[in-house]
Short mmCIF file of N, CA and C in Angstrom, two decimals:
data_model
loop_
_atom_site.label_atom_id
_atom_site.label_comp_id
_atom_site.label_asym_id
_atom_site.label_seq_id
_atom_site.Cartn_x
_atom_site.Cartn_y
_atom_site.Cartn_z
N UNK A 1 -7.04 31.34 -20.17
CA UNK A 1 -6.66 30.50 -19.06
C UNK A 1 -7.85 30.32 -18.13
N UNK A 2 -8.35 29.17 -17.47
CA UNK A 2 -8.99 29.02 -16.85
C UNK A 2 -9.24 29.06 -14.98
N UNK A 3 -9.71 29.30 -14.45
CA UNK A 3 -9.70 29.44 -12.79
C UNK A 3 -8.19 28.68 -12.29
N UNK A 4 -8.67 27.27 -12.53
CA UNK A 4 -7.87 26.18 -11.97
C UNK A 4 -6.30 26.51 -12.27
N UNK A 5 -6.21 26.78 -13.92
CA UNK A 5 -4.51 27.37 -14.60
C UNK A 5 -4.36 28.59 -13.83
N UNK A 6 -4.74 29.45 -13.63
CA UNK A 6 -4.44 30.54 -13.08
C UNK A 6 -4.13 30.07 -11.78
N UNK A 7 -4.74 29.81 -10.45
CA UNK A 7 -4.30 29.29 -9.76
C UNK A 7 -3.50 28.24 -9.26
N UNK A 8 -3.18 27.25 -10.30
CA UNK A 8 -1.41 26.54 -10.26
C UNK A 8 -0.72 27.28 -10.51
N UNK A 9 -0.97 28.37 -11.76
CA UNK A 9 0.33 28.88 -11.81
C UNK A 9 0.64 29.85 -10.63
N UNK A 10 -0.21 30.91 -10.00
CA UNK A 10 0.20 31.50 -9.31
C UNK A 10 0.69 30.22 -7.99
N UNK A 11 0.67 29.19 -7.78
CA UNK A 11 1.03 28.93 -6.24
C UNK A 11 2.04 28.27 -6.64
N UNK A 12 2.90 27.82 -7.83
CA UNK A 12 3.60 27.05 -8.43
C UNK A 12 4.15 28.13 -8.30
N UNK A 13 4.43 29.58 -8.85
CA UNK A 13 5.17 30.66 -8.62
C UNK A 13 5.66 30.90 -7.45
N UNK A 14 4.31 31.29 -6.66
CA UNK A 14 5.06 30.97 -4.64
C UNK A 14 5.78 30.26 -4.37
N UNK A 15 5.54 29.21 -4.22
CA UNK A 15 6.40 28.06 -4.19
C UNK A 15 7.56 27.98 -4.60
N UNK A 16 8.01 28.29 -6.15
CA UNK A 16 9.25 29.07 -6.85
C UNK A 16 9.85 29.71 -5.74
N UNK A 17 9.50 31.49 -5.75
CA UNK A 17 9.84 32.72 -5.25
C UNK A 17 10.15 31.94 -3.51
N UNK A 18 9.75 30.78 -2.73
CA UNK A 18 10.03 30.84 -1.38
C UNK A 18 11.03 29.96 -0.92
N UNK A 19 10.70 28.83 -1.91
CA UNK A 19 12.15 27.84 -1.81
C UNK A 19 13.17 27.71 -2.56
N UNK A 20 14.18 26.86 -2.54
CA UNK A 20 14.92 26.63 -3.19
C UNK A 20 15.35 24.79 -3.77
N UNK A 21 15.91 24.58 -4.78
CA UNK A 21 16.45 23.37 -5.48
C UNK A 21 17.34 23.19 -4.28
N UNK A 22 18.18 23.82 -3.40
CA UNK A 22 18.79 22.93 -2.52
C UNK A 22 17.95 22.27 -1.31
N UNK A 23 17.32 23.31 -1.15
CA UNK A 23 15.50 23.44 -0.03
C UNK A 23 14.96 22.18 -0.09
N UNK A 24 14.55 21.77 -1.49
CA UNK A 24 13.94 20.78 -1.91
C UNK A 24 14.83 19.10 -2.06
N UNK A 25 16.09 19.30 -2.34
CA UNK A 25 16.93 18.40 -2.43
C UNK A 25 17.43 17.81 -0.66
N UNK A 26 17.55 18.64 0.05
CA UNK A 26 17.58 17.80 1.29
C UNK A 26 16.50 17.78 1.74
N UNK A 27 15.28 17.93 1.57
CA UNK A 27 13.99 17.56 2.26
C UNK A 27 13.58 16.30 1.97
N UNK A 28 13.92 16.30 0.07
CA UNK A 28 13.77 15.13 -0.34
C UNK A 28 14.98 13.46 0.56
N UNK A 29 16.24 14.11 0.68
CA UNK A 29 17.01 13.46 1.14
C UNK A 29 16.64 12.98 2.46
N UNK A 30 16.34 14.14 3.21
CA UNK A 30 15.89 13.42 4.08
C UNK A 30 14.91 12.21 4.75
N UNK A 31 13.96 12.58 3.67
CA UNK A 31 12.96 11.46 3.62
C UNK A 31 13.30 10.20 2.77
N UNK A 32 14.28 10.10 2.64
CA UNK A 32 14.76 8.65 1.47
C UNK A 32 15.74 8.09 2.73
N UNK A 33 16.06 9.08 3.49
CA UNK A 33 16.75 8.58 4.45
C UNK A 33 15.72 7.75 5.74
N UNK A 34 15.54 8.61 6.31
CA UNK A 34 14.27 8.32 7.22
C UNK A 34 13.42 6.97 6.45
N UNK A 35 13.06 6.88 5.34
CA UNK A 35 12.13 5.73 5.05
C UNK A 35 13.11 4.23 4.83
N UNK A 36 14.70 4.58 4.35
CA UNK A 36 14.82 3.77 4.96
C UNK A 36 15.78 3.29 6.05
N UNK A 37 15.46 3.74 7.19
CA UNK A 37 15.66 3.69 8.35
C UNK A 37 14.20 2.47 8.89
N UNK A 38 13.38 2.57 8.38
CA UNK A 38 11.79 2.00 8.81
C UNK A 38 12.51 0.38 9.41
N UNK A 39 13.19 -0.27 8.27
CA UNK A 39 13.21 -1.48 8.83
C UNK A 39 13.98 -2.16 9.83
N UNK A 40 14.94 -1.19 9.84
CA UNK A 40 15.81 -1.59 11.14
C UNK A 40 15.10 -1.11 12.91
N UNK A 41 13.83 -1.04 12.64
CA UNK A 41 13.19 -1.10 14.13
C UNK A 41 12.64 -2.58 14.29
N UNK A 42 13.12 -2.73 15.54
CA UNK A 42 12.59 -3.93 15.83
C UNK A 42 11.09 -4.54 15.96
N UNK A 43 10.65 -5.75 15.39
CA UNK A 43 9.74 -5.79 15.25
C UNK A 43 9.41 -7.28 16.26
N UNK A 44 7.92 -7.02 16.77
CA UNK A 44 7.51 -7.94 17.87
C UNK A 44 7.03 -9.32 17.12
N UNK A 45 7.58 -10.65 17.68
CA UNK A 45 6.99 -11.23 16.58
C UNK A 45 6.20 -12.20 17.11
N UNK A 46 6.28 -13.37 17.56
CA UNK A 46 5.82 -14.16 18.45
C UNK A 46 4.90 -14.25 19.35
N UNK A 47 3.56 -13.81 20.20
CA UNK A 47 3.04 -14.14 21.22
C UNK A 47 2.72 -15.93 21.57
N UNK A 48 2.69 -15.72 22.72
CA UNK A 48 2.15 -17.40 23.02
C UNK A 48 1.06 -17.51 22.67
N UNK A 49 0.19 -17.20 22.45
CA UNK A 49 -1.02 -17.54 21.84
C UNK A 49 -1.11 -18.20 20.22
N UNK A 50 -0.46 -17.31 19.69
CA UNK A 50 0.05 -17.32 18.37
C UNK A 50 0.93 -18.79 18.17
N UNK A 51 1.76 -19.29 18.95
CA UNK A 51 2.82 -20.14 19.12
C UNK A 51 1.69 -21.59 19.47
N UNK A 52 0.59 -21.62 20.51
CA UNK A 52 -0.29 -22.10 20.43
C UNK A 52 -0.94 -22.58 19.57
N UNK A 53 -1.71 -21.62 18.06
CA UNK A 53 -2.28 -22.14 17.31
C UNK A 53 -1.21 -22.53 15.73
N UNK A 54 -0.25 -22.59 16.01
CA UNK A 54 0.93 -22.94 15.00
C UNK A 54 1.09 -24.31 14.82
N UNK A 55 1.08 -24.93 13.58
CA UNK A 55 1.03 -26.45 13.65
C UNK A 55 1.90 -27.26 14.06
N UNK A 56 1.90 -28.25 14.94
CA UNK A 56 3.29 -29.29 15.47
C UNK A 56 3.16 -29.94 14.31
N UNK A 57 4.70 -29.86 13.89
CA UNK A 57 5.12 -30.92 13.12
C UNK A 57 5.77 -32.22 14.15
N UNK A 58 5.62 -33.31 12.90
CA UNK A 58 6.19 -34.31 13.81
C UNK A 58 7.71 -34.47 14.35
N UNK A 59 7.98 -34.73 15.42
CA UNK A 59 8.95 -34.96 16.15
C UNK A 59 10.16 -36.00 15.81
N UNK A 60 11.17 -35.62 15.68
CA UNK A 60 12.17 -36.34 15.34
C UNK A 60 13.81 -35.79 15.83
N UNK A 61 14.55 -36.26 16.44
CA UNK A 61 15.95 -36.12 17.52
C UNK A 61 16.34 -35.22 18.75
N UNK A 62 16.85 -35.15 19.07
CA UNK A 62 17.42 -34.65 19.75
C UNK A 62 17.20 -33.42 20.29
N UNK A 63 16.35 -32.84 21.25
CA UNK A 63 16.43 -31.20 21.23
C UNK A 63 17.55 -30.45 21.78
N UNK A 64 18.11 -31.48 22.79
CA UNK A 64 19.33 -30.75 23.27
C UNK A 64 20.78 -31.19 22.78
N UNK A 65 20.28 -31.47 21.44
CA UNK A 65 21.72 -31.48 20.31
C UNK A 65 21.55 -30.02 19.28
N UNK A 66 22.46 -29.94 18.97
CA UNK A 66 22.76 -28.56 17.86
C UNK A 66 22.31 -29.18 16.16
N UNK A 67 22.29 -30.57 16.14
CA UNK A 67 21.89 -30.43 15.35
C UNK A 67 19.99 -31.34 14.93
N UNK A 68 19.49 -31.13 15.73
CA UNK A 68 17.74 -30.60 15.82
C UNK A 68 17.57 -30.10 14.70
N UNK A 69 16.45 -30.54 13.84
CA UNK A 69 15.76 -29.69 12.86
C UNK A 69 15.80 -28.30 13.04
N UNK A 70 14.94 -27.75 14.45
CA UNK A 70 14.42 -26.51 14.04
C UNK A 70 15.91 -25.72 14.66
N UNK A 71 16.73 -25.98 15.10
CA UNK A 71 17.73 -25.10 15.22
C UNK A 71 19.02 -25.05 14.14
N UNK A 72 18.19 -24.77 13.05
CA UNK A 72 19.51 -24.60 11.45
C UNK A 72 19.57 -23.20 11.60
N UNK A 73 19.21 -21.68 12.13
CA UNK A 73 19.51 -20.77 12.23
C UNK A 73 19.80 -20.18 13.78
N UNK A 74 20.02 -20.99 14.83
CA UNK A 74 20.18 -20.63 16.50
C UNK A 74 21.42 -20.40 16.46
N UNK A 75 21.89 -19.15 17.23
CA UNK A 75 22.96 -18.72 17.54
C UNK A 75 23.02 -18.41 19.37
N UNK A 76 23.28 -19.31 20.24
CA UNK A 76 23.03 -19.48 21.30
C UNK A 76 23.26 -20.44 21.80
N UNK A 77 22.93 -20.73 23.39
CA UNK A 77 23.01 -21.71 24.46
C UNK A 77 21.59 -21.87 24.46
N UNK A 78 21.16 -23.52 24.40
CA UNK A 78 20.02 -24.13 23.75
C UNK A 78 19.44 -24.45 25.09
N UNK A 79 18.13 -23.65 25.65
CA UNK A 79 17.15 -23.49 26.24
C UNK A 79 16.77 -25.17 27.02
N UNK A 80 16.67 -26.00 26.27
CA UNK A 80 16.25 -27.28 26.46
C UNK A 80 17.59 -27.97 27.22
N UNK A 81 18.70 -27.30 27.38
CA UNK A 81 19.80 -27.87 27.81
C UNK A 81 19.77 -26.99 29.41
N UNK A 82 19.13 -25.84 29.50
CA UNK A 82 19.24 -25.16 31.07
C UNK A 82 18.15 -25.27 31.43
N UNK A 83 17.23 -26.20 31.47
CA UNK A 83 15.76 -25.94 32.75
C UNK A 83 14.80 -26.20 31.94
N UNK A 84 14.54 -25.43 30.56
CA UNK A 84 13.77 -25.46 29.57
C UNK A 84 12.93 -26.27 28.43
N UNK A 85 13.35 -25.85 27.73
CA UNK A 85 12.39 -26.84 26.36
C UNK A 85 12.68 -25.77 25.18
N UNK A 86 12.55 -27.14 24.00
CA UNK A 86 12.83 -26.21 22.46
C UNK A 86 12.23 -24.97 22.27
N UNK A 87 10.70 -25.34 23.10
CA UNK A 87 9.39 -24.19 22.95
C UNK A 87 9.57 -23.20 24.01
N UNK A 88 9.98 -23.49 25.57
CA UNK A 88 9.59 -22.53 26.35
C UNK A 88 11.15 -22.19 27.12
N UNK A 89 10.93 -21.39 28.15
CA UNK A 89 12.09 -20.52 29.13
C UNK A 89 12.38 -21.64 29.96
N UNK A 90 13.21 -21.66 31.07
CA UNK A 90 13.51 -21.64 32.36
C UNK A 90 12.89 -21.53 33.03
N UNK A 91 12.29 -22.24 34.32
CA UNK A 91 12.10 -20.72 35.30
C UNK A 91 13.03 -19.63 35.73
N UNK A 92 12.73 -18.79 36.46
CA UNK A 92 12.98 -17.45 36.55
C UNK A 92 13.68 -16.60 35.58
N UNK A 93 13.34 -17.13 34.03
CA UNK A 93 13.69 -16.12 33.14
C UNK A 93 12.40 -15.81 32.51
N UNK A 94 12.53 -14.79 31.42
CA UNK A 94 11.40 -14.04 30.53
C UNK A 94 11.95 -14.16 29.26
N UNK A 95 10.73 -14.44 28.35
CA UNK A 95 11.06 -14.42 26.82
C UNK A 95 10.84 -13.35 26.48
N UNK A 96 11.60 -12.68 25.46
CA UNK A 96 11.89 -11.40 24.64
C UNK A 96 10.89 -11.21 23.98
N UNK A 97 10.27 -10.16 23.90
CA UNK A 97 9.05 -10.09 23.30
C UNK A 97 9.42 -9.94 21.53
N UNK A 98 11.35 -9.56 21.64
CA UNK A 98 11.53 -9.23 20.03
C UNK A 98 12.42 -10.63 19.45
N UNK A 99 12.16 -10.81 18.18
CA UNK A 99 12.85 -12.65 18.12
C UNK A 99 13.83 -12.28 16.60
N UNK A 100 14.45 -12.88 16.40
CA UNK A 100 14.65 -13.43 14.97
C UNK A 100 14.39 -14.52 14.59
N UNK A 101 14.26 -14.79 12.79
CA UNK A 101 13.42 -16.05 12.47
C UNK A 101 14.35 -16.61 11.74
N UNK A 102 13.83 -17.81 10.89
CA UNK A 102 14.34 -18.50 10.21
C UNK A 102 13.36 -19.74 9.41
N UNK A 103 14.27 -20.10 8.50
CA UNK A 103 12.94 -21.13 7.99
C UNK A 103 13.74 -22.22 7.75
N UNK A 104 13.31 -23.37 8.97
CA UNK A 104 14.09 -25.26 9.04
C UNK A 104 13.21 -26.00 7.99
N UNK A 105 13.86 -26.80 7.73
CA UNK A 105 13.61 -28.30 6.70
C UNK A 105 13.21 -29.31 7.72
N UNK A 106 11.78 -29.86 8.02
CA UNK A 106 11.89 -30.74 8.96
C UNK A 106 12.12 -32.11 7.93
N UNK A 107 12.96 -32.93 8.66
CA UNK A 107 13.22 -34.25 8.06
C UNK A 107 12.19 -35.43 7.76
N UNK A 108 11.43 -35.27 8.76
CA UNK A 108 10.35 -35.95 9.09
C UNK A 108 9.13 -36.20 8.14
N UNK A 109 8.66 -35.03 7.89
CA UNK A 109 7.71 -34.60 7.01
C UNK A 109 7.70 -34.04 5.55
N UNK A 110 9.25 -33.27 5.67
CA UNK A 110 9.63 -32.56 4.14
C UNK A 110 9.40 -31.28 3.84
N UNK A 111 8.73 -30.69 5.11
CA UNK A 111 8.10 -29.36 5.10
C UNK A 111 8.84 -28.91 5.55
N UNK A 112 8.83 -27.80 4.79
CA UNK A 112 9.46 -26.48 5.63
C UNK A 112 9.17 -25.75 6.47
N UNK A 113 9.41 -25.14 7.95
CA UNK A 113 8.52 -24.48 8.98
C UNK A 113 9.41 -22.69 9.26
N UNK A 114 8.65 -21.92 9.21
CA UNK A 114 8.99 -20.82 10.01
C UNK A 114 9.15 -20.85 11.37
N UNK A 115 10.37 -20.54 11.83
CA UNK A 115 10.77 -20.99 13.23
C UNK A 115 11.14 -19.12 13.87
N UNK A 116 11.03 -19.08 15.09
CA UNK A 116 10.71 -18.28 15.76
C UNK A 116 11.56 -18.43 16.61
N UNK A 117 13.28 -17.78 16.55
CA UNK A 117 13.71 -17.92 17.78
C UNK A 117 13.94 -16.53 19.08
N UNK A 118 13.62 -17.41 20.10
CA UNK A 118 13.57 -16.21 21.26
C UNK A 118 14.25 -16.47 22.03
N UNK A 119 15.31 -15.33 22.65
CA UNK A 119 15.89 -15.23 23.69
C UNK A 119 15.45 -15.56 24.95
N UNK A 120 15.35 -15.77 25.88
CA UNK A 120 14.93 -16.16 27.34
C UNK A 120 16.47 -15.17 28.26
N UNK A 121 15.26 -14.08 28.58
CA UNK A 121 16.69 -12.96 29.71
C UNK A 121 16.28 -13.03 30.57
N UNK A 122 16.92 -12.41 32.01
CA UNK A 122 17.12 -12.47 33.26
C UNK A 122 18.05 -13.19 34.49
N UNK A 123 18.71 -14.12 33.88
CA UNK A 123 19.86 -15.07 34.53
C UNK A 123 20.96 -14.68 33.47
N UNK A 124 22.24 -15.56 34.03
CA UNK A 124 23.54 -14.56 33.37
C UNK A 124 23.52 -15.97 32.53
N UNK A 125 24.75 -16.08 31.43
CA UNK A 125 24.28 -17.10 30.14
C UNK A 125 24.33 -18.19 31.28
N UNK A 126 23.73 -19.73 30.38
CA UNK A 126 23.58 -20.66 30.93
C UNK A 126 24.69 -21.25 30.62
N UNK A 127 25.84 -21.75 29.58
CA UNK A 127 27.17 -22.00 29.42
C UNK A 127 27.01 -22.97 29.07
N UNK A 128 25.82 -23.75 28.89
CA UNK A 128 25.97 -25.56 28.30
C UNK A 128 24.99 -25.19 26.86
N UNK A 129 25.65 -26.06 26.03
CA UNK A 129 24.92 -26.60 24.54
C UNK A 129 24.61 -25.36 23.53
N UNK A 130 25.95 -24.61 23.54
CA UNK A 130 26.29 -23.84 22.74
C UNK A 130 26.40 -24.30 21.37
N UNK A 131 25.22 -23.74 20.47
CA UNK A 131 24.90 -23.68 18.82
C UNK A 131 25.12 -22.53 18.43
N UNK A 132 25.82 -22.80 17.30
CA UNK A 132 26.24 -21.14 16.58
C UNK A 132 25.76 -21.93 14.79
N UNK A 133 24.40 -21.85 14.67
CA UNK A 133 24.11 -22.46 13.15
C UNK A 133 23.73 -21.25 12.50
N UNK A 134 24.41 -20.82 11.24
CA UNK A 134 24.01 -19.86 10.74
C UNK A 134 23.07 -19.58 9.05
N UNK A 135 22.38 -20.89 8.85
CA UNK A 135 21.96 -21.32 7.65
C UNK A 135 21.05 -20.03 7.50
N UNK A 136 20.68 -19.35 6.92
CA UNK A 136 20.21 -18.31 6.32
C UNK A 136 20.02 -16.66 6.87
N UNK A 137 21.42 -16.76 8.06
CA UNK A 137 21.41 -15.55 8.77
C UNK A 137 21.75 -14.32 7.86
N UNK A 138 21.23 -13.29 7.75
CA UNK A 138 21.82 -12.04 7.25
C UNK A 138 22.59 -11.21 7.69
N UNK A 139 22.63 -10.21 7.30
CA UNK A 139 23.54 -9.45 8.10
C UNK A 139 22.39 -8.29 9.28
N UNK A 140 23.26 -7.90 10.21
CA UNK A 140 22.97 -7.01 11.13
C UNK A 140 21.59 -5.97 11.06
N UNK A 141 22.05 -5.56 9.55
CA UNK A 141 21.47 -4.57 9.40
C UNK A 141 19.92 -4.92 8.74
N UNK A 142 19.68 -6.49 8.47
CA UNK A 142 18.70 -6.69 8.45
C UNK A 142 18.45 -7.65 9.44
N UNK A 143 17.90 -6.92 10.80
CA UNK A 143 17.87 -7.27 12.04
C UNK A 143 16.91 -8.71 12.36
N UNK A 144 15.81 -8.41 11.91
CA UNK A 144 14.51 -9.61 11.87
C UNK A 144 15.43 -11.17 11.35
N UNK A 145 16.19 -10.98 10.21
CA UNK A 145 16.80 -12.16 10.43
C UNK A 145 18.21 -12.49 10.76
N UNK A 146 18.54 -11.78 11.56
CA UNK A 146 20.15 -11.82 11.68
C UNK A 146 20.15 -12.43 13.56
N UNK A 147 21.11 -13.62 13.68
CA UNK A 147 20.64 -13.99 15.28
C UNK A 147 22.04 -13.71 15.83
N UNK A 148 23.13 -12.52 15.10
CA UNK A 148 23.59 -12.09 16.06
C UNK A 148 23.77 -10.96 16.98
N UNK A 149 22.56 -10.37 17.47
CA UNK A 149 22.07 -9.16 17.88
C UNK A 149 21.60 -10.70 19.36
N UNK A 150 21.68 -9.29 20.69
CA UNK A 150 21.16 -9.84 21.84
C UNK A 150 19.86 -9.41 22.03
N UNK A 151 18.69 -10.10 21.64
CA UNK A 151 16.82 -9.57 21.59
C UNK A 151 16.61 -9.18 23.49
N UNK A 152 17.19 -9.10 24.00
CA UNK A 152 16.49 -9.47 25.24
C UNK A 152 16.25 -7.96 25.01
N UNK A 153 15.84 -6.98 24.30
CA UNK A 153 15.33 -5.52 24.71
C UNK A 153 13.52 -5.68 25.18
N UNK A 154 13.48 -5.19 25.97
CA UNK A 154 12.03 -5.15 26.30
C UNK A 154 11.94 -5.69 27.69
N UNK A 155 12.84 -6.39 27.92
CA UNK A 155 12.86 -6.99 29.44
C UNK A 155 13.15 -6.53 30.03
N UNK A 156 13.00 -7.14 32.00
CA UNK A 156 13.06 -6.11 32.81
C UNK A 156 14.84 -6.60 33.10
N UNK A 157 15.03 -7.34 32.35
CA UNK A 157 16.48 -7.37 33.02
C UNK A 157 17.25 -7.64 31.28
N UNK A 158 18.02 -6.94 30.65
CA UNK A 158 18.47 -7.78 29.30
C UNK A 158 19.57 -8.51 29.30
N UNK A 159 20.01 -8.98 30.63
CA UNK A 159 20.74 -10.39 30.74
C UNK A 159 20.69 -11.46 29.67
N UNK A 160 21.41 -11.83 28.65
CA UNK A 160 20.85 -12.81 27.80
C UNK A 160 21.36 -14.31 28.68
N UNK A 161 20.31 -15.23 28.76
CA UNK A 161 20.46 -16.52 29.56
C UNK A 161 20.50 -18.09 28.15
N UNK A 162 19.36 -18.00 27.45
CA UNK A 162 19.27 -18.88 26.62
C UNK A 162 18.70 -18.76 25.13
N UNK A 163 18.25 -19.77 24.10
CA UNK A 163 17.37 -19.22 23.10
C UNK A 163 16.95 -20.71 22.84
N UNK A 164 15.22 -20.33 22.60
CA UNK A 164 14.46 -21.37 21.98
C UNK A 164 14.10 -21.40 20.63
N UNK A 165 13.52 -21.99 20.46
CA UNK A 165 13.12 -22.34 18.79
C UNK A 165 11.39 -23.13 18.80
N UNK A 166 10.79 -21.69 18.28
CA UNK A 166 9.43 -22.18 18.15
C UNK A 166 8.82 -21.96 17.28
N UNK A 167 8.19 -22.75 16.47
CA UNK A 167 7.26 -23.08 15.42
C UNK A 167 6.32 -22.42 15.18
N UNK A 168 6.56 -21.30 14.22
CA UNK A 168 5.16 -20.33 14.05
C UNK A 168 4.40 -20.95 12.89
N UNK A 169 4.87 -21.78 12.01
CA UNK A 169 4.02 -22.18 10.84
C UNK A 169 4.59 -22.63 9.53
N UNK A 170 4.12 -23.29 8.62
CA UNK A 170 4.59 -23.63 7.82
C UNK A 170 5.09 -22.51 6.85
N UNK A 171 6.00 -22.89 6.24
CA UNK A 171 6.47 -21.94 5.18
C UNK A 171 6.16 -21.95 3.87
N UNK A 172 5.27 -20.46 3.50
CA UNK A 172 4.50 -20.36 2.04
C UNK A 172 5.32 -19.51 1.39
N UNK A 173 5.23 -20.05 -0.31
CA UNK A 173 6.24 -19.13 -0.63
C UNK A 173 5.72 -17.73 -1.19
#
């Protein structure tokens, strides 16, 4: 036997003699658990900067109708109907730094866009131009695309007031 065999076997023995198959079976469990737990943390998606260098597609109906291109996955009171715009807040509200997405068919062009919708918190709801579109929502537990969770976490107030719809980019497959 050589250095290296001798020394697996003796620490492969330790190892034996200190734990156990149940020892090892919830350690393992636990970590199958814990990993997947990973995706249900919320994830930041959007900055304005980012929203900035995202391509405008061309423009076509209605923003403060429900049925707008980029709102085929908005579950909300439509931003552009209280103070706002498809792209931005109110005044005296704040956009959620956490969003859910979706991916619209623009009519216009034929392209498909990754859309970015964000809550706008700090005022109590706005009550006009309520959309509940649910074209490729998931469920809960896969949070990033599911828009019926309230994002306003991160704000200084999580009042939910409105939700926009902004254009992060075309959609690659």
């Amino acid at each position: 036997m050589t250095l290296f065999d001798r020394f697996m076997t003796r620490s492969a023995r330790r190892v034996a003699r200190s734990t156990s198959r149940r020892h090892f079976m919830s350690r393992l469990g636990t970590a199958l658990v814990g990993a997947g737990a990973l995706p249900l943390l919320p994830v930041a998606r959007a900055q304005a900067s980012e929203a900035a260098r995202a391509p405008q597609p061309q423009e076509q109906g209605d923003p403060m109708s429900c049925d707008y291109w980029r709102y085929c996955a908005i579950d909300g009171f439509l931003c552009s109907c209280c103070g706002g715009s498809a792209n931005s807040c109110p005044p005296g509200t704040e956009v959620a730094p956490v969003t859910w997405i979706g991916t619209c068919r623009n009519a216009v062009d034929g392209k498909d866009y990754v859309i970015s919708y964000n809550d706008c918190c700090g005022k109590s709801a706005c009550g006009r131009c309520m959309c509940n579109r649910n074209e490729g929502d998931r469920p809960v537990y896969i949070p990033a695309k599911s828009n019926d969770i309230n994002w306003c976490h991160g704000t200084t107030n999580n009042v939910y007031h409105c939700s926009t719809a902004v254009v992060l980019g075309l959609a690659v497959e």
